[in-house]
Short mmCIF file of C-alpha atoms and ligand atoms in Angstrom, two decimals:
data_model
loop_
_atom_site.label_atom_id
_atom_site.label_comp_id
_atom_site.label_asym_id
_atom_site.label_seq_id
_atom_site.Cartn_x
_atom_site.Cartn_y
_atom_site.Cartn_z
CA MET X 37 -22.56 -32.21 38.46
CA LYS X 38 -21.78 -32.40 34.75
CA ASN X 39 -23.08 -28.85 34.34
CA LEU X 40 -20.98 -27.55 37.18
CA PHE X 41 -17.92 -29.16 35.66
CA ARG X 42 -18.69 -27.56 32.28
CA ARG X 43 -19.05 -24.13 33.91
CA PHE X 44 -15.77 -24.51 35.72
CA SER X 45 -14.01 -25.51 32.51
CA VAL X 46 -15.37 -22.44 30.72
CA LEU X 47 -14.27 -20.22 33.60
CA PHE X 48 -10.86 -21.85 33.56
CA PHE X 49 -10.44 -21.16 29.81
CA VAL X 50 -11.56 -17.55 30.18
CA ILE X 51 -8.94 -17.06 32.92
CA ILE X 52 -6.22 -18.67 30.79
CA LEU X 53 -7.13 -16.61 27.72
CA ASN X 54 -7.12 -13.39 29.71
CA TYR X 55 -3.84 -14.30 31.27
CA ALA X 56 -2.33 -15.04 27.85
CA SER X 57 -3.59 -11.74 26.48
CA LEU X 58 -2.36 -9.79 29.52
CA TYR X 59 0.96 -11.55 29.23
CA SER X 60 1.41 -10.66 25.57
CA GLN X 61 0.30 -7.08 26.23
CA ASN X 62 3.57 -6.49 28.03
CA ILE X 63 5.73 -7.70 25.20
CA PRO X 64 6.98 -4.87 22.97
CA TYR X 65 6.93 -5.17 19.18
CA THR X 66 10.24 -5.80 17.42
CA ILE X 67 11.12 -5.35 13.77
CA LEU X 68 14.39 -7.01 12.73
CA ILE X 69 15.70 -5.50 9.51
CA SER X 70 18.54 -6.94 7.45
CA PHE X 71 20.45 -4.91 4.90
CA ASP X 72 22.38 -7.61 3.06
CA GLY X 73 26.13 -7.02 2.77
CA PHE X 74 25.98 -3.66 4.59
CA ARG X 75 29.57 -3.34 5.82
CA TRP X 76 30.23 -2.15 9.40
CA ASP X 77 31.79 1.14 8.26
CA TYR X 78 29.26 2.22 5.59
CA THR X 79 27.59 4.43 8.20
CA SER X 80 30.80 6.49 8.56
CA ARG X 81 30.46 7.92 5.07
CA GLY X 82 28.38 10.92 6.15
CA ILE X 83 25.34 9.88 4.09
CA THR X 84 23.20 8.13 6.70
CA PRO X 85 21.19 10.63 8.81
CA ASN X 86 18.71 8.00 10.01
CA PHE X 87 21.48 5.72 11.27
CA ASP X 88 22.97 8.79 13.00
CA TYR X 89 19.60 9.36 14.68
CA ILE X 90 19.53 5.75 15.94
CA GLU X 91 23.11 6.08 17.18
CA LYS X 92 22.06 9.08 19.30
CA ASN X 93 18.80 7.63 20.55
CA GLY X 94 19.52 3.93 20.70
CA VAL X 95 22.34 1.40 20.57
CA LYS X 96 25.18 1.09 18.09
CA ALA X 97 27.74 -1.72 18.07
CA LEU X 98 31.12 -1.07 16.52
CA SER X 99 30.41 -4.01 14.23
CA LEU X 100 28.45 -7.25 13.99
CA LYS X 101 30.78 -10.21 13.57
CA PRO X 102 29.29 -12.77 11.21
CA SER X 103 29.58 -16.48 11.81
CA PHE X 104 31.83 -18.43 9.48
CA PRO X 105 31.52 -18.52 6.52
CA SER X 106 30.53 -14.87 5.97
CA ILE X 107 27.72 -15.64 3.48
CA THR X 108 24.04 -14.74 3.33
CA PHE X 109 22.02 -17.83 4.24
CA PRO X 110 24.35 -19.22 6.93
CA ASN X 111 24.38 -15.86 8.71
CA HIS X 112 20.73 -14.89 8.42
CA ILE X 113 19.99 -18.27 9.93
CA SER X 114 22.61 -17.86 12.69
CA ILE X 115 20.92 -14.57 13.61
CA VAL X 116 17.51 -16.17 14.10
CA THR X 117 18.64 -19.51 15.62
CA GLY X 118 21.60 -18.45 17.79
CA MET X 119 23.65 -21.28 16.29
CA TYR X 120 26.81 -21.49 14.23
CA PRO X 121 26.21 -22.62 10.64
CA GLN X 122 27.71 -26.07 11.24
CA ASN X 123 25.10 -26.57 13.98
CA HIS X 124 22.01 -25.10 12.29
CA GLY X 125 22.97 -26.97 9.13
CA VAL X 126 23.02 -24.24 6.46
CA ILE X 127 26.78 -24.05 5.94
CA ALA X 128 26.62 -22.18 2.59
CA ASN X 129 24.19 -20.80 0.00
CA THR X 130 24.95 -23.81 -2.19
CA MET X 131 25.27 -27.19 -0.50
CA TYR X 132 25.78 -30.73 -1.70
CA ASP X 133 24.75 -33.61 0.52
CA PRO X 134 26.97 -36.61 -0.27
CA VAL X 135 24.54 -38.96 1.53
CA THR X 136 21.35 -38.06 -0.35
CA GLU X 137 23.20 -36.61 -3.38
CA LYS X 138 20.84 -33.62 -3.19
CA LEU X 139 21.89 -30.10 -4.10
CA TYR X 140 20.63 -27.01 -2.25
CA GLN X 141 20.69 -23.78 -4.26
CA LEU X 142 18.97 -20.44 -3.63
CA ARG X 143 17.13 -20.52 -6.95
CA ASP X 144 15.73 -24.00 -6.23
CA THR X 145 12.66 -23.07 -4.18
CA PHE X 146 11.80 -26.74 -3.59
CA GLU X 147 15.04 -27.32 -1.67
CA VAL X 148 15.00 -23.85 -0.06
CA ARG X 149 11.60 -24.78 1.44
CA ASN X 150 12.67 -28.31 2.37
CA PRO X 151 12.92 -28.62 6.19
CA TYR X 152 15.55 -31.33 5.75
CA TRP X 153 18.34 -28.75 5.53
CA TYR X 154 17.37 -26.71 8.59
CA LYS X 155 18.51 -28.32 11.84
CA GLY X 156 18.22 -25.30 14.15
CA GLU X 157 15.15 -23.88 15.86
CA PHE X 158 14.16 -20.52 14.39
CA ILE X 159 13.01 -17.71 16.67
CA TRP X 160 9.52 -17.94 15.14
CA GLU X 161 9.31 -21.64 16.12
CA THR X 162 10.38 -20.83 19.67
CA ALA X 163 7.83 -17.98 19.81
CA LYS X 164 4.96 -19.96 18.28
CA ARG X 165 5.30 -22.75 20.85
CA GLN X 166 4.98 -20.14 23.58
CA GLY X 167 1.96 -18.38 22.11
CA VAL X 168 3.74 -15.35 20.62
CA LYS X 169 2.84 -14.39 17.03
CA THR X 170 5.53 -13.59 14.46
CA ALA X 171 5.78 -12.48 10.82
CA SER X 172 8.43 -12.29 8.11
CA TYR X 173 8.68 -10.01 5.14
CA PHE X 174 11.48 -12.16 3.70
CA TRP X 175 14.18 -14.01 5.65
CA PRO X 176 16.20 -17.07 4.74
CA GLY X 177 14.51 -20.13 6.22
CA SER X 178 11.09 -18.49 6.65
CA GLU X 179 9.37 -20.38 3.83
CA MET X 180 9.59 -24.02 4.90
CA ILE X 181 6.76 -26.24 3.70
CA LEU X 182 5.88 -27.22 7.28
CA ALA X 183 3.55 -24.54 8.68
CA TYR X 184 4.68 -25.14 12.27
CA ARG X 185 8.25 -24.25 11.28
CA ARG X 186 7.22 -20.92 9.69
CA PRO X 187 6.28 -17.53 11.11
CA ASP X 188 2.49 -17.02 11.49
CA TYR X 189 2.56 -14.58 8.58
CA TYR X 190 5.17 -14.65 5.81
CA GLU X 191 5.92 -13.54 2.26
CA LYS X 192 7.59 -15.73 -0.35
CA TYR X 193 10.89 -14.24 -1.48
CA GLU X 194 10.70 -12.04 -4.53
CA HIS X 195 13.96 -10.28 -5.32
CA ASP X 196 12.35 -7.32 -7.09
CA ARG X 197 9.43 -6.67 -4.74
CA ASP X 198 8.99 -2.91 -4.39
CA TYR X 199 10.87 -1.53 -1.39
CA ILE X 200 8.02 0.61 -0.02
CA GLU X 201 5.54 -2.21 -0.52
CA ARG X 202 7.65 -4.27 1.91
CA ILE X 203 7.39 -1.54 4.56
CA ASN X 204 3.63 -1.26 3.95
CA GLY X 205 3.35 -5.02 4.46
CA VAL X 206 5.10 -4.75 7.82
CA VAL X 207 2.96 -1.79 8.89
CA ASN X 208 -0.22 -3.63 7.84
CA TRP X 209 0.70 -6.49 10.15
CA LEU X 210 1.09 -3.97 12.97
CA LYS X 211 -2.41 -2.66 12.16
CA LEU X 212 -4.01 -6.09 12.73
CA PRO X 213 -6.36 -6.49 15.72
CA PHE X 214 -4.34 -6.90 18.90
CA ASN X 215 -4.74 -10.67 19.25
CA GLU X 216 -3.68 -11.29 15.66
CA ARG X 217 -0.83 -8.77 15.58
CA PRO X 218 2.71 -10.21 15.43
CA LYS X 219 5.15 -9.22 18.15
CA PHE X 220 8.16 -9.92 15.97
CA ILE X 221 8.59 -9.09 12.27
CA THR X 222 11.55 -9.47 9.91
CA LEU X 223 12.27 -7.32 6.87
CA TYR X 224 15.02 -7.82 4.27
CA TYR X 225 16.72 -5.79 1.52
CA ASP X 226 19.49 -7.07 -0.77
CA LEU X 227 20.57 -3.74 -2.31
CA THR X 228 23.98 -3.17 -0.67
CA ASP X 229 24.98 -6.76 -1.37
CA SER X 230 23.95 -6.68 -5.04
CA GLU X 231 25.64 -3.33 -5.73
CA GLY X 232 28.66 -4.35 -3.63
CA HIS X 233 29.18 -7.48 -5.75
CA ARG X 234 28.87 -5.61 -9.04
CA PHE X 235 30.78 -2.42 -8.31
CA GLY X 236 32.79 -3.05 -5.14
CA PRO X 237 32.38 -1.59 -1.64
CA ASN X 238 34.04 1.73 -2.50
CA SER X 239 31.88 2.54 -5.52
CA PRO X 240 29.42 5.43 -5.94
CA GLN X 241 26.76 2.77 -6.60
CA VAL X 242 27.25 1.33 -3.12
CA ASN X 243 27.05 4.81 -1.63
CA ALA X 244 23.76 5.35 -3.46
CA ALA X 245 22.50 2.02 -2.09
CA VAL X 246 23.56 2.96 1.46
CA SER X 247 21.78 6.27 1.19
CA LYS X 248 18.62 4.67 -0.24
CA LEU X 249 18.45 2.09 2.56
CA ASP X 250 19.01 4.82 5.13
CA SER X 251 16.07 6.76 3.72
CA LEU X 252 13.88 3.64 4.04
CA ILE X 253 14.50 3.75 7.80
CA GLY X 254 13.12 7.30 7.80
CA ILE X 255 10.05 6.15 5.85
CA LEU X 256 9.45 3.32 8.32
CA PHE X 257 9.73 5.75 11.27
CA ASN X 258 7.13 8.04 9.65
CA LYS X 259 4.73 5.19 8.98
CA LEU X 260 5.04 4.01 12.59
CA ASP X 261 4.29 7.59 13.69
CA GLU X 262 1.15 7.60 11.54
CA ILE X 263 -0.22 4.56 13.37
CA ASN X 264 0.96 5.87 16.77
CA MET X 265 3.29 2.96 17.31
CA ARG X 266 6.69 4.59 17.06
CA ASP X 267 7.30 4.38 20.82
CA SER X 268 6.13 0.82 21.25
CA VAL X 269 8.24 -0.75 18.51
CA ASN X 270 11.87 -1.85 18.76
CA ILE X 271 13.80 -1.63 15.53
CA ILE X 272 16.96 -3.70 15.19
CA ILE X 273 19.01 -3.23 12.02
CA VAL X 274 21.64 -5.81 11.17
CA SER X 275 23.56 -7.12 8.22
CA ASP X 276 24.72 -10.63 7.51
CA HIS X 277 28.31 -9.75 6.47
CA GLY X 278 30.41 -7.02 4.87
CA MET X 279 32.14 -6.80 1.49
CA THR X 280 35.71 -6.54 0.21
CA GLU X 281 37.17 -5.65 -3.17
CA ILE X 282 38.18 -8.53 -5.44
CA SER X 283 39.91 -8.65 -8.81
CA SER X 284 40.09 -11.10 -11.69
CA GLU X 285 43.86 -10.85 -11.29
CA ARG X 286 43.59 -12.40 -7.86
CA TYR X 287 42.23 -15.77 -8.94
CA VAL X 288 43.40 -19.33 -8.31
CA ASN X 289 42.15 -22.29 -10.37
CA ILE X 290 41.76 -25.03 -7.77
CA GLU X 291 40.52 -27.63 -10.25
CA GLU X 292 43.73 -27.32 -12.23
CA ILE X 293 45.88 -27.80 -9.13
CA ALA X 294 43.75 -30.69 -7.79
CA ASP X 295 44.13 -32.40 -11.18
CA ASN X 296 41.68 -35.18 -10.36
CA PRO X 297 38.60 -35.92 -12.52
CA ASN X 298 36.70 -37.40 -9.57
CA CYS X 299 36.53 -34.16 -7.58
CA LYS X 300 33.14 -32.49 -7.20
CA PHE X 301 33.55 -28.76 -6.56
CA ILE X 302 30.74 -26.97 -4.73
CA ASN X 303 30.86 -23.16 -4.29
CA ARG X 304 33.50 -20.84 -5.65
CA GLY X 305 34.76 -17.33 -4.95
CA ALA X 306 35.78 -17.05 -1.29
CA LEU X 307 35.51 -20.78 -0.60
CA MET X 308 35.05 -24.24 -2.07
CA ASN X 309 33.82 -27.58 -0.77
CA ILE X 310 35.45 -30.54 -2.46
CA PHE X 311 33.81 -33.98 -2.48
CA ILE X 312 35.76 -37.02 -3.60
CA LYS X 313 33.85 -40.30 -3.98
CA ASN X 314 36.82 -42.56 -3.63
CA LYS X 315 38.18 -41.76 -0.17
CA ASN X 316 41.58 -43.23 -1.12
CA GLU X 317 42.11 -40.23 -3.40
CA VAL X 318 41.51 -37.55 -0.75
CA GLU X 319 45.06 -37.63 0.55
CA ASP X 320 46.56 -37.19 -2.92
CA VAL X 321 44.37 -34.17 -3.79
CA TYR X 322 45.05 -32.69 -0.36
CA ARG X 323 48.82 -33.07 -0.88
CA LYS X 324 48.72 -31.32 -4.27
CA LEU X 325 46.61 -28.43 -3.01
CA LYS X 326 48.82 -28.10 0.08
CA GLN X 327 51.96 -28.04 -2.04
CA HIS X 328 50.65 -25.10 -4.09
CA GLU X 329 48.98 -23.32 -1.18
CA ASN X 330 49.27 -19.67 -2.14
CA HIS X 331 46.54 -17.05 -1.49
CA TYR X 332 44.31 -19.83 -0.23
CA LYS X 333 44.29 -22.47 2.49
CA VAL X 334 43.25 -26.07 2.07
CA TYR X 335 41.93 -28.05 5.03
CA LYS X 336 40.65 -31.44 5.96
CA PRO X 337 37.48 -30.57 7.94
CA GLU X 338 38.98 -31.78 11.24
CA ASN X 339 41.89 -29.34 10.80
CA ILE X 340 39.87 -26.20 10.08
CA PRO X 341 40.93 -23.75 12.83
CA LEU X 342 38.66 -24.11 15.85
CA HIS X 343 37.69 -20.43 15.97
CA TYR X 344 35.68 -20.89 12.78
CA HIS X 345 33.41 -23.44 14.50
CA PHE X 346 33.32 -25.25 11.18
CA ASN X 347 34.61 -28.80 11.51
CA TYR X 348 32.14 -31.57 11.76
CA ASN X 349 29.22 -31.03 9.38
CA HIS X 350 29.29 -33.59 6.54
CA LEU X 351 28.24 -30.88 4.05
CA ILE X 352 31.68 -29.22 4.47
CA GLY X 353 33.11 -31.90 2.17
CA ASP X 354 36.23 -34.05 2.15
CA LEU X 355 38.39 -30.97 1.67
CA PHE X 356 37.67 -27.29 2.21
CA VAL X 357 39.40 -24.41 0.42
CA LEU X 358 39.31 -20.87 1.81
CA ALA X 359 40.65 -17.95 -0.25
CA GLU X 360 42.71 -15.17 1.28
CA PRO X 361 40.55 -12.02 1.64
CA GLY X 362 40.27 -10.29 -1.75
CA TRP X 363 41.18 -13.46 -3.67
CA SER X 364 38.94 -15.93 -5.49
CA VAL X 365 39.11 -19.67 -5.99
CA GLY X 366 37.32 -21.55 -8.77
CA THR X 367 37.30 -24.24 -11.43
CA ASN X 368 38.26 -24.51 -15.11
CA LYS X 369 34.76 -23.34 -16.06
CA ASP X 370 35.17 -20.18 -14.03
CA LYS X 371 37.92 -19.00 -16.37
CA ASP X 372 35.09 -17.92 -18.71
CA ARG X 373 33.25 -16.13 -15.91
CA MET X 374 35.99 -13.68 -14.96
CA ASN X 375 33.44 -10.87 -14.75
CA ASP X 376 32.20 -12.57 -11.59
CA TYR X 377 35.61 -11.95 -10.06
CA LYS X 378 35.46 -8.19 -10.29
CA GLY X 379 33.82 -5.82 -7.85
CA GLY X 380 33.24 -7.17 -4.38
CA ASN X 381 32.77 -10.41 -2.48
CA HIS X 382 32.41 -11.92 0.99
CA GLY X 383 32.58 -15.38 2.52
CA PHE X 384 36.14 -14.90 3.78
CA ASP X 385 37.56 -15.26 7.31
CA ASN X 386 34.94 -13.78 9.65
CA SER X 387 37.62 -12.11 11.79
CA PHE X 388 38.65 -9.96 8.82
CA ILE X 389 37.05 -6.61 9.67
CA GLU X 390 35.78 -5.99 6.12
CA MET X 391 33.54 -9.05 6.58
CA HIS X 392 31.82 -7.44 9.57
CA GLY X 393 28.30 -6.05 9.34
CA ILE X 394 26.22 -3.62 11.40
CA PHE X 395 24.13 -3.76 14.55
CA TYR X 396 21.86 -0.82 15.44
CA ALA X 397 18.85 -0.90 17.77
CA ILE X 398 16.31 1.61 18.98
CA GLY X 399 13.06 1.38 20.92
CA PRO X 400 11.50 0.81 24.33
CA SER X 401 13.76 -2.15 25.21
CA PHE X 402 17.07 -0.46 24.41
CA LYS X 403 19.42 1.94 26.12
CA LYS X 404 19.79 5.39 24.59
CA ASN X 405 22.97 6.78 23.11
CA TYR X 406 24.80 3.58 24.02
CA LYS X 407 27.83 2.34 22.14
CA THR X 408 29.36 -1.06 22.46
CA GLY X 409 32.19 -2.99 20.81
CA THR X 410 31.79 -5.82 18.32
CA ILE X 411 28.89 -8.21 18.90
CA GLU X 412 28.71 -11.76 17.50
CA ASN X 413 25.56 -12.46 15.54
CA ILE X 414 24.77 -15.73 17.36
CA ASN X 415 23.84 -13.63 20.42
CA ILE X 416 20.88 -11.97 18.72
CA TYR X 417 18.54 -14.97 19.12
CA PRO X 418 18.83 -15.04 22.93
CA LEU X 419 18.39 -11.25 22.93
CA LEU X 420 15.14 -11.56 20.95
CA CYS X 421 13.93 -14.26 23.35
CA LYS X 422 14.63 -11.97 26.30
CA ILE X 423 12.74 -9.09 24.65
CA MET X 424 9.76 -11.35 23.92
CA ASN X 425 9.96 -12.92 27.35
CA ILE X 426 10.12 -16.45 25.94
CA LYS X 427 12.40 -19.35 26.84
CA PRO X 428 15.19 -19.82 24.30
CA LYS X 429 16.07 -23.22 22.90
CA GLN X 430 18.76 -24.92 24.97
CA ASN X 431 22.20 -25.90 23.64
CA ILE X 432 22.59 -23.00 21.27
CA ASP X 433 25.89 -21.19 20.66
CA GLY X 434 24.79 -17.63 21.48
CA LYS X 435 24.73 -16.31 25.03
CA LEU X 436 22.43 -13.65 26.45
CA GLU X 437 25.17 -12.44 28.80
CA ASN X 438 27.24 -11.35 25.79
CA ILE X 439 24.60 -8.89 24.64
CA GLU X 440 22.00 -8.14 27.32
CA PHE X 441 23.90 -5.07 28.57
CA ILE X 442 22.42 -3.12 25.63
CA LEU X 443 18.93 -3.54 27.09
CA LYS X 444 17.41 -0.81 29.21
CA GLU X 445 17.45 -1.67 32.88
CA LYS X 446 13.95 -2.26 34.27
CA GLU X 447 12.67 0.75 36.25
P1 LIG Y 1042 25.00 -14.02 -1.56
O1 LIG Y 1042 25.26 -14.99 -2.67
O2 LIG Y 1042 25.52 -14.56 -0.25
O3 LIG Y 1042 25.50 -12.68 -1.88
O4 LIG Y 1042 23.41 -13.96 -1.43
C1 LIG Y 1042 22.64 -12.80 -1.62
C2 LIG Y 1042 21.42 -13.15 -2.38
O5 LIG Y 1042 20.59 -14.05 -1.64
C3 LIG Y 1042 20.49 -11.98 -2.64
O6 LIG Y 1042 20.87 -11.25 -3.77
C4 LIG Y 1042 19.15 -12.62 -2.81
O7 LIG Y 1042 18.83 -12.79 -4.17
C5 LIG Y 1042 19.29 -13.99 -2.18
N1 LIG Y 1042 18.30 -14.13 -1.12
C6 LIG Y 1042 18.19 -13.41 0.00
N2 LIG Y 1042 17.15 -13.81 0.75
C7 LIG Y 1042 16.57 -14.82 0.08
C8 LIG Y 1042 15.44 -15.65 0.34
N3 LIG Y 1042 14.71 -15.52 1.45
N4 LIG Y 1042 15.14 -16.60 -0.58
C9 LIG Y 1042 15.89 -16.76 -1.70
N5 LIG Y 1042 16.96 -16.00 -1.99
C10 LIG Y 1042 17.30 -15.04 -1.11
ZN1 LIG Y 1043 24.49 -11.50 2.19
ZN1 LIG Y 1044 26.58 -11.37 -1.47
#
């Protein structure tokens, strides 16, 4: 009897394993590429033949609207969680938590890997729970210290890692034996953001960056051809935000106006979070900043316009300052860092078209030669779930119905 039971259990497991393998055989591969700070209109400069190819043979959105604020970490995480920054928790690249008094900064790898800050469910967590393997060649939030919150394969962020080496890493994952091969892979390049900050969006340096990133798409296509996987891989190319020109002449010193030694200023440039220990002083600082409101807006969190979806996270601060596009806000110290206020920046109102990024997609899941209007980046997570045939997390902000029309109809 015992033996019979054992045989049945083995048979049962064999059936389950085969079913799982058959099931994952039908899922296409998807590479999600992010070109940081690649503005929506950079592909209209006549220097991007590989983007033109995708436009003809895949899907192009007019633009990809970032979530607010239009900064790197909040948006990369919105893309892979389907949530607005105030809901997934990463509301800026630099964050101060007034409860724990901890500071989150990109160069502090301990905090960047600390799951405490990340309240959303990443696509790789959703996939892992449902037996689908994933990998990341860099992506904000992919390096958490808890293995179950990370992709199955990942690389620790290294700003200067060779660009071709990154592509080779992705292709090597696709060369793994079938059962170990990830169905979803991310890939990230900072170049357009870095050059955009230094030289501004209209500079020859940004054009060179755009052209270099475009050529990387061609290299990836060729490498997928070499391993006979070009037709079975979806490639989605996005950016987290755009870029607009700034000037050191368009600068407002918020610290001077606030004139209160108890203010803690977090972030600068397009926005600032202000924390004031003594809550009795908030009103006074608010009044002063409101009185001088010129080229910026000051808000109590509950009064931040609803369309920003940025009201109730305690990391926003007691007061929030948002600069007018092209302007910068800062502190007394920033007066000596005026070089930072030249060139380009982002973080501004996400409806401002220069803050918009790109969305291109090509591959077996996508329509061909299909153009659509602006897409919001929170809708990408449900799209990825649909492609991978997995159940998305509930109670997210993105909606499949806002994006699924770009998918090929099933024959
Ligand atoms: P931003 O300040 O919004 O322009 O951020 C862009 C910068 O974020 C890039 O120049 C990168 O150095 C940094 N960055 C991007 N991805 C990561 C990552 N996964 N880990 C740490 N830093 C990153
Ligand atoms: Zn960015
Ligand atoms: Zn940037």
